[in-house]
Structure formats: C-alpha cells, structure tokens
Amino acid sequence: MSFGFPKALGPCGLVAVLLLTGSSVGLAAESTTAAQWLETAANTAEMSSAMRVFLGLTALSFIPAFLICTTAFVRIVIVLSMLRHAIGLMETPPNVVVITLSMFLTVFAMQPVIQRVNTVAVEPYMNGSMPAGDAARQGIQPLKEFMVRQTREQDLMLMIDTAGAARPSSIDDINTWHLIPAFMLSELRTAFLIGFTIFLPFLLVDLIVSSVLMALGMMMVPPSTVAIPLKLLLFVLIDGWHIVTRALLGSFH
C-alpha cells in the first residue's frame, strides 16, 4: 500500500511529513526513527484509509509551522516588519502584504534547496523507484545542510549542551531537533542585525526633524507628522525596496 499524501504535498511537504511523524514517534518509542516508522506505516497492509487521511491532514495543518521553523521565512518577515516600523507606518503595508511578500521571497531564496529535494527524493518516490522512508531521509538532507549553513556554532552548541547530547563530528551526526531551534535563534539574531542597520538612517531623519521643529519653536507639532513623509520620500528616491530585497536574499549562504 502506498502512502499517497507526500506525493500531493510536494518537496517541502515530504520533508514536513518526516519532521511531524518523527516528533510523534520519538515520544512513543525512542528506538524507532521517524524515517523507519514512515516506511513501515506506508507499507503496512493493516493501515486503514482513514488513518492515512488523518496523517495527511495532520501534516498539512503543521506545514505553516514547518515553513516558519526551517526556511528563510523568519529572517525575511522580521526584517520587513522592522522596516515598516522604522518608517513609522504601523499598518502600511498591511500584515497580509508583508506575509505574502515574505512567503514568495522565501520560495525564491529556497529554490536551490527545493530543486535538490525534488531531484533526490520527490521524483524517485513518485516514480516508484524509492520507498517513502528512503525518500524522507534523502529529502531532509538538503534542508538540513541549508539550516547548518545559516546557524551559528554557538547557538547549535547551546542546544546540544542543554540536551546533554554528544557533540557531532559531521553534519550527518547533527540531530534535527537540536538544529531547528538553533537555526531559529541564529535567524532572529541575523534579522535583528539587519533591522538595526535599516533603522539607523530613519532614526537620523527623526532626529533632524525634531531638532528643526524645536529650533523653529514649533513645539506642538508632532515630529512624526513631518518625518514620515520625508522618510517615505527618501525611501522611494533611493529605491529602498530594491536595496532591502537584494540585501535580504544576499544574506543567505
């Protein structure tokens, strides 16, 4: 019996199934890996159709969390949100625009990883030349390598030492459940550094506007009333969206 849902989910969905099923199996039996469980479940004749539907829907419901935890989304959405606050526009662009743009930029930044997952795991699995367990093991490897490249050694060692695990000697020895939180910590740090760089020129505009208004004796005029149009004009004149997008996409190794 074949496990049909990973085929429908595509490259990212196949890896998501591995991560999600691995979490539940780890609680039930530490000696059984997620990939072995997935392969066993996929080939068990007694596994009912209702159970397969349940597992597939569960994987689908957790794909947004998987997207946030293991891709470039965290860094991109934080930087874009901080850019909006730096300009002084709390609701413009609206959240739906920021999230949608972040999603498409994430897909663009992750294209090499997605193509590798598709080549080494999804296509062989869909062609029937690779079982589900092997496809899951092969599919997660490119994503794991991507996360390792973005993760600081200090953050990874923090999670490994906290868990009391042995220090890995290679990428293959790194536990995915140690890598994911370390990756997110590194992404938060990188996003804050980029956001700080973005804030500086807009902070300078705010200081200049406040000083000019104070010198003119216009104490009752809120500085943001004058500063926001000036910051918008400055951002448009220097083609700010182009600069921020190029800097974001270029920050991934």
Short mmCIF file of C-alpha atoms in Angstrom, two decimals:
data_model
loop_
_atom_site.label_atom_id
_atom_site.label_comp_id
_atom_site.label_asym_id
_atom_site.label_seq_id
_atom_site.Cartn_x
_atom_site.Cartn_y
_atom_site.Cartn_z
CA MET A 1 0.00 0.00 0.00
CA SER A 2 1.47 3.36 -0.94
CA PHE A 3 1.36 6.45 1.21
CA GLY A 4 -0.32 8.94 -1.10
CA PHE A 5 -0.17 12.24 0.74
CA PRO A 6 3.56 13.04 0.38
CA LYS A 7 3.13 12.94 -3.38
CA ALA A 8 0.46 15.59 -3.19
CA LEU A 9 2.40 17.77 -0.77
CA GLY A 10 5.49 18.12 -2.98
CA PRO A 11 9.12 18.59 -1.89
CA CYS A 12 8.52 20.66 1.23
CA GLY A 13 5.53 18.54 2.22
CA LEU A 14 7.55 15.35 2.03
CA VAL A 15 10.13 16.71 4.46
CA ALA A 16 7.31 18.08 6.63
CA VAL A 17 5.83 14.61 6.93
CA LEU A 18 9.20 13.32 8.14
CA LEU A 19 9.54 16.03 10.78
CA LEU A 20 5.98 15.75 12.03
CA THR A 21 5.83 11.99 12.19
CA GLY A 22 9.30 11.91 13.71
CA SER A 23 8.10 14.02 16.62
CA SER A 24 5.20 11.76 17.48
CA VAL A 25 7.19 8.57 17.09
CA GLY A 26 10.01 9.88 19.27
CA LEU A 27 7.58 10.20 22.15
CA ALA A 28 6.28 6.70 21.64
CA ALA A 29 9.50 4.77 21.03
CA GLU A 30 12.96 6.31 21.09
CA SER A 31 14.48 3.31 19.34
CA THR A 32 12.45 3.79 16.15
CA THR A 33 13.44 6.60 13.84
CA ALA A 34 10.91 8.77 12.01
CA ALA A 35 12.01 7.51 8.62
CA GLN A 36 11.67 3.84 9.66
CA TRP A 37 8.23 4.50 11.10
CA LEU A 38 7.12 6.31 7.95
CA GLU A 39 8.30 3.46 5.74
CA THR A 40 6.66 0.84 7.96
CA ALA A 41 3.40 2.77 8.05
CA ALA A 42 3.46 3.27 4.30
CA ASN A 43 3.85 -0.46 3.60
CA THR A 44 1.59 -1.92 6.31
CA ALA A 45 -1.45 -3.58 4.83
CA GLU A 46 -3.46 -3.11 8.02
CA MET A 47 -3.12 0.65 7.87
CA SER A 48 -6.64 1.86 7.14
CA SER A 49 -7.57 4.54 4.67
CA ALA A 50 -8.94 6.67 7.50
CA MET A 51 -5.58 6.60 9.27
CA ARG A 52 -3.77 7.67 6.09
CA VAL A 53 -6.21 10.55 5.66
CA PHE A 54 -5.69 11.55 9.29
CA LEU A 55 -1.89 11.56 8.95
CA GLY A 56 -2.05 13.53 5.72
CA LEU A 57 -4.35 16.19 7.15
CA THR A 58 -2.18 16.42 10.27
CA ALA A 59 0.89 17.04 8.11
CA LEU A 60 -0.95 19.68 6.11
CA SER A 61 -2.04 21.52 9.27
CA PHE A 62 1.54 21.76 10.53
CA ILE A 63 3.15 22.85 7.26
CA PRO A 64 2.93 26.59 8.21
CA ALA A 65 4.91 25.87 11.38
CA PHE A 66 7.36 23.82 9.34
CA LEU A 67 7.74 26.77 6.93
CA ILE A 68 8.50 29.16 9.78
CA CYS A 69 10.93 26.86 11.60
CA THR A 70 13.12 25.55 8.79
CA THR A 71 13.23 28.08 5.96
CA ALA A 72 14.26 31.67 5.27
CA PHE A 73 10.81 32.96 6.27
CA VAL A 74 11.71 34.04 9.82
CA ARG A 75 14.52 36.36 8.77
CA ILE A 76 12.59 37.88 5.87
CA VAL A 77 9.33 38.60 7.69
CA ILE A 78 11.11 40.13 10.71
CA VAL A 79 13.23 42.44 8.55
CA LEU A 80 10.21 43.59 6.53
CA SER A 81 8.22 44.20 9.73
CA MET A 82 11.09 46.20 11.24
CA LEU A 83 11.35 48.23 8.03
CA ARG A 84 7.70 49.18 8.36
CA HIS A 85 8.23 50.30 11.96
CA ALA A 86 11.40 52.21 11.04
CA ILE A 87 9.47 54.27 8.51
CA GLY A 88 6.79 54.90 11.13
CA LEU A 89 3.89 53.23 9.34
CA MET A 90 2.35 50.78 11.77
CA GLU A 91 -0.22 49.28 9.39
CA THR A 92 1.20 50.06 5.95
CA PRO A 93 1.95 47.81 4.17
CA PRO A 94 -0.70 45.67 5.89
CA ASN A 95 0.25 42.40 7.53
CA VAL A 96 -1.18 40.30 4.70
CA VAL A 97 1.09 42.08 2.20
CA VAL A 98 4.19 41.68 4.38
CA ILE A 99 3.50 37.97 4.95
CA THR A 100 2.70 37.30 1.29
CA LEU A 101 5.85 39.06 0.11
CA SER A 102 7.86 37.17 2.73
CA MET A 103 6.44 33.87 1.51
CA PHE A 104 7.34 34.50 -2.13
CA LEU A 105 10.81 35.75 -1.22
CA THR A 106 11.23 32.63 0.91
CA VAL A 107 10.34 30.40 -2.03
CA PHE A 108 12.79 32.34 -4.20
CA ALA A 109 15.59 32.07 -1.63
CA MET A 110 14.90 28.36 -1.09
CA GLN A 111 14.79 27.44 -4.79
CA PRO A 112 18.15 25.60 -4.82
CA VAL A 113 17.10 23.56 -1.78
CA ILE A 114 13.66 22.80 -3.21
CA GLN A 115 15.16 21.69 -6.51
CA ARG A 116 17.59 19.35 -4.74
CA VAL A 117 14.80 17.86 -2.63
CA ASN A 118 12.74 17.34 -5.76
CA THR A 119 15.65 15.68 -7.58
CA VAL A 120 16.90 13.36 -4.86
CA ALA A 121 13.62 12.48 -3.13
CA VAL A 122 10.32 13.53 -4.67
CA GLU A 123 10.86 12.43 -8.27
CA PRO A 124 12.27 8.99 -7.33
CA TYR A 125 9.42 8.48 -4.87
CA MET A 126 6.75 9.48 -7.36
CA ASN A 127 8.32 7.22 -9.99
CA GLY A 128 8.13 4.30 -7.59
CA SER A 129 11.90 3.74 -7.53
CA MET A 130 12.35 4.79 -3.89
CA PRO A 131 10.29 3.84 -0.81
CA ALA A 132 8.83 6.53 1.42
CA GLY A 133 11.38 6.08 4.21
CA ASP A 134 14.37 6.45 1.91
CA ALA A 135 12.75 9.42 0.18
CA ALA A 136 12.20 11.13 3.54
CA ARG A 137 15.82 10.55 4.58
CA GLN A 138 17.15 11.84 1.26
CA GLY A 139 14.71 14.76 1.15
CA ILE A 140 15.58 16.19 4.53
CA GLN A 141 19.32 16.27 3.85
CA PRO A 142 19.39 19.39 1.57
CA LEU A 143 17.20 21.28 4.03
CA LYS A 144 19.45 20.21 6.88
CA GLU A 145 22.53 21.47 5.02
CA PHE A 146 20.79 24.81 4.41
CA MET A 147 19.98 25.23 8.09
CA VAL A 148 23.52 24.32 9.14
CA ARG A 149 24.97 26.99 6.83
CA GLN A 150 22.79 29.68 8.45
CA THR A 151 23.26 28.51 12.05
CA ARG A 152 25.95 29.91 14.33
CA GLU A 153 28.09 27.34 16.07
CA GLN A 154 27.37 28.95 19.46
CA ASP A 155 23.62 28.51 19.03
CA LEU A 156 23.96 24.90 17.94
CA MET A 157 26.29 24.09 20.84
CA LEU A 158 23.81 25.73 23.23
CA MET A 159 21.05 23.35 22.20
CA ILE A 160 23.32 20.29 22.16
CA ASP A 161 24.81 21.06 25.58
CA THR A 162 21.38 21.82 27.04
CA ALA A 163 20.11 18.47 25.77
CA GLY A 164 23.18 16.72 27.19
CA ALA A 165 23.96 15.14 23.83
CA ALA A 166 27.35 14.33 22.37
CA ARG A 167 28.87 16.96 20.12
CA PRO A 168 28.52 16.00 16.45
CA SER A 169 31.56 15.38 14.28
CA SER A 170 29.75 15.93 10.96
CA ILE A 171 26.50 17.27 9.54
CA ASP A 172 25.04 13.77 9.47
CA ASP A 173 25.52 13.50 13.24
CA ILE A 174 23.51 16.65 14.00
CA ASN A 175 20.10 15.88 15.43
CA THR A 176 17.35 17.72 13.55
CA TRP A 177 15.56 18.56 16.79
CA HIS A 178 18.70 20.29 18.06
CA LEU A 179 19.31 22.04 14.75
CA ILE A 180 15.87 23.63 14.29
CA PRO A 181 15.82 25.78 17.49
CA ALA A 182 19.48 26.70 16.96
CA PHE A 183 18.65 27.74 13.40
CA MET A 184 15.76 29.91 14.59
CA LEU A 185 17.94 31.62 17.21
CA SER A 186 20.54 32.41 14.57
CA GLU A 187 17.87 33.72 12.20
CA LEU A 188 16.49 36.01 14.91
CA ARG A 189 19.95 37.42 15.59
CA THR A 190 20.67 37.99 11.90
CA ALA A 191 17.27 39.60 11.33
CA PHE A 192 17.79 41.98 14.25
CA LEU A 193 21.22 42.98 12.94
CA ILE A 194 19.76 43.76 9.51
CA GLY A 195 16.85 45.61 11.13
CA PHE A 196 19.25 47.71 13.22
CA THR A 197 21.08 48.74 10.03
CA ILE A 198 17.78 49.71 8.45
CA PHE A 199 16.69 51.72 11.48
CA LEU A 200 19.77 53.98 11.57
CA PRO A 201 19.07 56.29 8.57
CA PHE A 202 15.42 56.68 9.55
CA LEU A 203 16.45 57.48 13.13
CA LEU A 204 18.73 60.20 11.75
CA VAL A 205 15.79 61.72 9.86
CA ASP A 206 13.70 61.70 13.05
CA LEU A 207 16.46 63.48 14.99
CA ILE A 208 16.93 66.12 12.28
CA VAL A 209 13.20 66.82 12.04
CA SER A 210 12.86 67.06 15.83
CA SER A 211 15.82 69.47 16.05
CA VAL A 212 14.46 71.69 13.25
CA LEU A 213 10.98 71.85 14.79
CA MET A 214 12.45 72.71 18.18
CA ALA A 215 14.66 75.41 16.65
CA LEU A 216 11.63 76.93 14.93
CA GLY A 217 9.67 76.91 18.16
CA MET A 218 7.05 74.51 16.77
CA MET A 219 6.78 72.52 19.97
CA MET A 220 3.18 71.49 19.40
CA VAL A 221 3.79 69.87 16.01
CA PRO A 222 4.41 66.10 16.36
CA PRO A 223 7.74 65.27 14.70
CA SER A 224 6.21 62.19 13.04
CA THR A 225 3.84 64.44 11.07
CA VAL A 226 6.82 65.85 9.19
CA ALA A 227 9.24 62.92 9.47
CA ILE A 228 7.05 60.20 7.93
CA PRO A 229 6.57 61.95 4.54
CA LEU A 230 10.30 62.73 4.44
CA LYS A 231 11.22 59.13 5.24
CA LEU A 232 8.83 57.85 2.58
CA LEU A 233 10.34 60.24 0.03
CA LEU A 234 13.86 59.19 0.99
CA PHE A 235 12.98 55.50 0.79
CA VAL A 236 11.44 55.87 -2.66
CA LEU A 237 14.28 58.02 -4.02
CA ILE A 238 16.97 55.51 -3.06
CA ASP A 239 14.83 52.59 -4.38
CA GLY A 240 14.59 51.15 -0.90
CA TRP A 241 12.61 48.03 -1.75
CA HIS A 242 15.25 47.02 -4.26
CA ILE A 243 18.07 47.56 -1.75
CA VAL A 244 16.33 45.71 1.09
CA THR A 245 15.33 42.76 -1.10
CA ARG A 246 18.84 42.43 -2.54
CA ALA A 247 20.37 42.61 0.94
CA LEU A 248 17.95 40.01 2.31
CA LEU A 249 18.42 37.49 -0.48
CA GLY A 250 22.18 38.04 -0.44
CA SER A 251 22.39 37.35 3.28
CA PHE A 252 21.68 33.62 2.84
CA HIS A 253 24.69 31.38 2.38
#
